[in-house]
């Protein structure tokens, strides 16, 4: 795990960068209302903030004792996968919460199927509609954090 100060500062910065990326993308296409834009930006910021310490730890474990190029690649892959994965998970949980009103009684076979397929649909929807919000600002932040990680690892 990164030091507490690094984890806190990194989480705040990475969360802010992911939220800013979503905000820039949504404002550029004049998307919906400002309230909906705000909720999506918060979703991406929270996903990014939660992802930073975990992604940093994974990248450190993968690149330990190796050169800077390996550290850079490990950071690119881990920050990408963990940030998208945690943000998609948070989105899926919100999606499930919305549709839970129309689902069957908990812990039945029907409820289990509804839970699984609602989660899968949410993840698919995030993959199709959500990942594009990381471009172009999120990609720039990804390269910046990977460079920071590679320099810091030596």
Tab-separated table of C-alpha atoms in Angstrom:
chain	number	residue	atom	x	y	z
A	1	UNK	CA	0.000	0.000	0.000
A	2	UNK	CA	1.187	3.529	-0.668
A	3	UNK	CA	1.903	5.827	2.268
A	4	UNK	CA	-1.172	7.507	3.727
A	5	UNK	CA	-0.205	10.927	2.459
A	6	UNK	CA	0.452	9.572	-1.045
A	7	UNK	CA	-2.780	7.582	-1.011
A	8	UNK	CA	-4.852	10.552	0.137
A	9	UNK	CA	-3.276	13.104	-2.197
A	10	UNK	CA	-3.282	10.658	-5.081
A	11	UNK	CA	-6.907	9.687	-4.484
A	12	UNK	CA	-7.976	13.312	-4.435
A	13	UNK	CA	-5.979	14.159	-7.558
A	14	UNK	CA	-6.948	11.010	-9.487
A	15	UNK	CA	-10.607	11.377	-8.509
A	16	UNK	CA	-10.585	15.027	-9.543
A	17	UNK	CA	-8.952	14.161	-12.865
A	18	UNK	CA	-11.509	11.438	-13.625
A	19	UNK	CA	-14.384	13.724	-12.623
A	20	UNK	CA	-12.964	16.532	-14.758
A	21	UNK	CA	-12.620	14.153	-17.686
A	22	UNK	CA	-16.285	13.177	-17.450
A	23	UNK	CA	-17.334	16.818	-16.990
A	24	UNK	CA	-15.395	17.986	-20.020
A	25	UNK	CA	-16.806	15.215	-22.193
A	26	UNK	CA	-20.399	15.793	-21.069
A	27	UNK	CA	-20.287	19.569	-21.399
A	28	UNK	CA	-18.720	19.284	-24.837
A	29	UNK	CA	-21.747	17.361	-26.159
A	30	UNK	CA	-24.263	19.503	-24.193
A	31	UNK	CA	-25.523	16.442	-22.317
A	32	UNK	CA	-28.871	16.442	-20.470
A	33	UNK	CA	-29.336	18.677	-17.436
A	34	UNK	CA	-26.702	19.994	-15.085
A	35	UNK	CA	-28.079	17.814	-12.271
A	36	UNK	CA	-27.511	14.670	-14.329
A	37	UNK	CA	-24.078	15.891	-15.385
A	38	UNK	CA	-23.231	16.440	-11.716
A	39	UNK	CA	-24.274	12.907	-10.753
A	40	UNK	CA	-22.143	11.362	-13.520
A	41	UNK	CA	-19.153	13.534	-12.590
A	42	UNK	CA	-19.472	12.495	-8.940
A	43	UNK	CA	-19.678	8.831	-10.005
A	44	UNK	CA	-16.450	9.118	-12.016
A	45	UNK	CA	-14.692	11.122	-9.288
A	46	UNK	CA	-15.584	8.592	-6.583
A	47	UNK	CA	-14.576	5.705	-8.825
A	48	UNK	CA	-11.224	7.352	-9.492
A	49	UNK	CA	-10.625	8.237	-5.859
A	50	UNK	CA	-11.321	4.679	-4.715
A	51	UNK	CA	-9.201	3.228	-7.514
A	52	UNK	CA	-5.964	5.115	-6.825
A	53	UNK	CA	-4.622	3.237	-3.775
A	54	UNK	CA	-5.577	-0.163	-5.168
A	55	UNK	CA	-4.121	0.564	-8.619
A	56	UNK	CA	-0.943	1.955	-7.072
A	57	UNK	CA	-0.542	-1.181	-4.937
A	58	UNK	CA	-1.111	-3.528	-7.880
A	59	UNK	CA	1.323	-1.613	-10.084
A	60	UNK	CA	3.932	-1.677	-7.322
A	61	UNK	CA	3.518	-5.427	-6.813
A	62	UNK	CA	3.829	-6.143	-10.554
A	63	UNK	CA	6.803	-3.858	-11.158
A	64	UNK	CA	8.798	-4.496	-7.969
A	65	UNK	CA	12.476	-4.930	-8.750
A	66	UNK	CA	12.077	-4.213	-12.454
A	67	UNK	CA	13.019	-1.309	-14.709
A	68	UNK	CA	11.148	1.945	-15.339
A	69	UNK	CA	9.538	0.731	-18.555
A	70	UNK	CA	7.933	-2.140	-16.661
A	71	UNK	CA	6.773	0.222	-13.924
A	72	UNK	CA	5.270	2.540	-16.562
A	73	UNK	CA	3.453	-0.336	-18.275
A	74	UNK	CA	2.250	-1.762	-14.956
A	75	UNK	CA	0.881	1.639	-13.967
A	76	UNK	CA	-0.873	2.082	-17.312
A	77	UNK	CA	-2.586	-1.289	-17.087
A	78	UNK	CA	-3.433	-1.219	-13.389
A	79	UNK	CA	-4.769	2.352	-13.309
A	80	UNK	CA	-6.827	1.713	-16.434
A	81	UNK	CA	-8.305	-1.582	-15.266
A	82	UNK	CA	-8.932	-0.632	-11.648
A	83	UNK	CA	-10.383	2.802	-12.424
A	84	UNK	CA	-12.749	1.502	-15.083
A	85	UNK	CA	-13.593	-1.573	-13.024
A	86	UNK	CA	-14.445	0.260	-9.800
A	87	UNK	CA	-16.359	3.011	-11.589
A	88	UNK	CA	-18.340	0.380	-13.513
A	89	UNK	CA	-19.042	-1.478	-10.263
A	90	UNK	CA	-20.370	1.675	-8.598
A	91	UNK	CA	-22.488	2.342	-11.690
A	92	UNK	CA	-23.827	-1.227	-11.608
A	93	UNK	CA	-24.735	-0.883	-7.924
A	94	UNK	CA	-26.661	2.320	-8.626
A	95	UNK	CA	-28.326	0.707	-11.632
A	96	UNK	CA	-29.338	-2.268	-9.481
A	97	UNK	CA	-30.680	0.011	-6.755
A	98	UNK	CA	-32.897	1.771	-9.281
A	99	UNK	CA	-34.348	-1.440	-10.732
A	100	UNK	CA	-34.669	-3.256	-7.377
A	101	UNK	CA	-38.158	-1.832	-6.955
A	102	UNK	CA	-39.431	-4.052	-9.775
A	103	UNK	CA	-37.494	-7.194	-8.852
A	104	UNK	CA	-38.857	-10.322	-7.167
A	105	UNK	CA	-38.543	-11.158	-3.487
A	106	UNK	CA	-34.912	-11.392	-2.315
A	107	UNK	CA	-33.000	-14.674	-2.465
A	108	UNK	CA	-35.380	-16.434	-4.848
A	109	UNK	CA	-34.303	-17.955	-8.141
A	110	UNK	CA	-36.071	-15.195	-10.075
A	111	UNK	CA	-34.444	-12.510	-7.936
A	112	UNK	CA	-31.015	-14.079	-8.478
A	113	UNK	CA	-31.488	-14.080	-12.239
A	114	UNK	CA	-32.705	-10.492	-12.146
A	115	UNK	CA	-29.715	-9.489	-10.017
A	116	UNK	CA	-27.202	-11.161	-12.318
A	117	UNK	CA	-28.679	-9.873	-15.555
A	118	UNK	CA	-29.253	-6.370	-14.218
A	119	UNK	CA	-25.596	-6.256	-13.213
A	120	UNK	CA	-24.450	-7.566	-16.578
A	121	UNK	CA	-26.603	-5.058	-18.463
A	122	UNK	CA	-25.239	-2.236	-16.300
A	123	UNK	CA	-21.650	-3.290	-16.988
A	124	UNK	CA	-22.367	-3.544	-20.709
A	125	UNK	CA	-24.027	-0.131	-20.711
A	126	UNK	CA	-21.063	1.375	-18.871
A	127	UNK	CA	-18.644	-0.206	-21.353
A	128	UNK	CA	-20.563	1.236	-24.291
A	129	UNK	CA	-21.494	4.652	-22.923
A	130	UNK	CA	-19.228	5.323	-19.950
A	131	UNK	CA	-15.714	4.560	-21.138
A	132	UNK	CA	-15.849	7.301	-23.770
A	133	UNK	CA	-16.024	9.867	-20.962
A	134	UNK	CA	-12.384	9.104	-20.132
A	135	UNK	CA	-11.275	10.615	-23.460
A	136	UNK	CA	-9.259	12.805	-24.015
A	137	UNK	CA	-8.534	14.249	-20.555
A	138	UNK	CA	-8.527	10.890	-18.775
A	139	UNK	CA	-5.924	9.524	-21.177
A	140	UNK	CA	-3.651	12.479	-20.501
A	141	UNK	CA	-4.073	11.945	-16.757
A	142	UNK	CA	-3.341	8.228	-17.220
A	143	UNK	CA	-0.029	8.937	-18.947
A	144	UNK	CA	0.835	11.527	-16.307
A	145	UNK	CA	0.176	9.152	-13.408
A	146	UNK	CA	2.100	6.363	-15.169
A	147	UNK	CA	5.097	8.684	-15.646
A	148	UNK	CA	4.869	9.750	-11.996
A	149	UNK	CA	4.729	6.127	-10.890
A	150	UNK	CA	7.667	5.085	-13.095
A	151	UNK	CA	9.840	7.939	-11.814
A	152	UNK	CA	8.843	7.287	-8.223
A	153	UNK	CA	9.534	3.558	-8.411
A	154	UNK	CA	13.266	4.075	-8.881
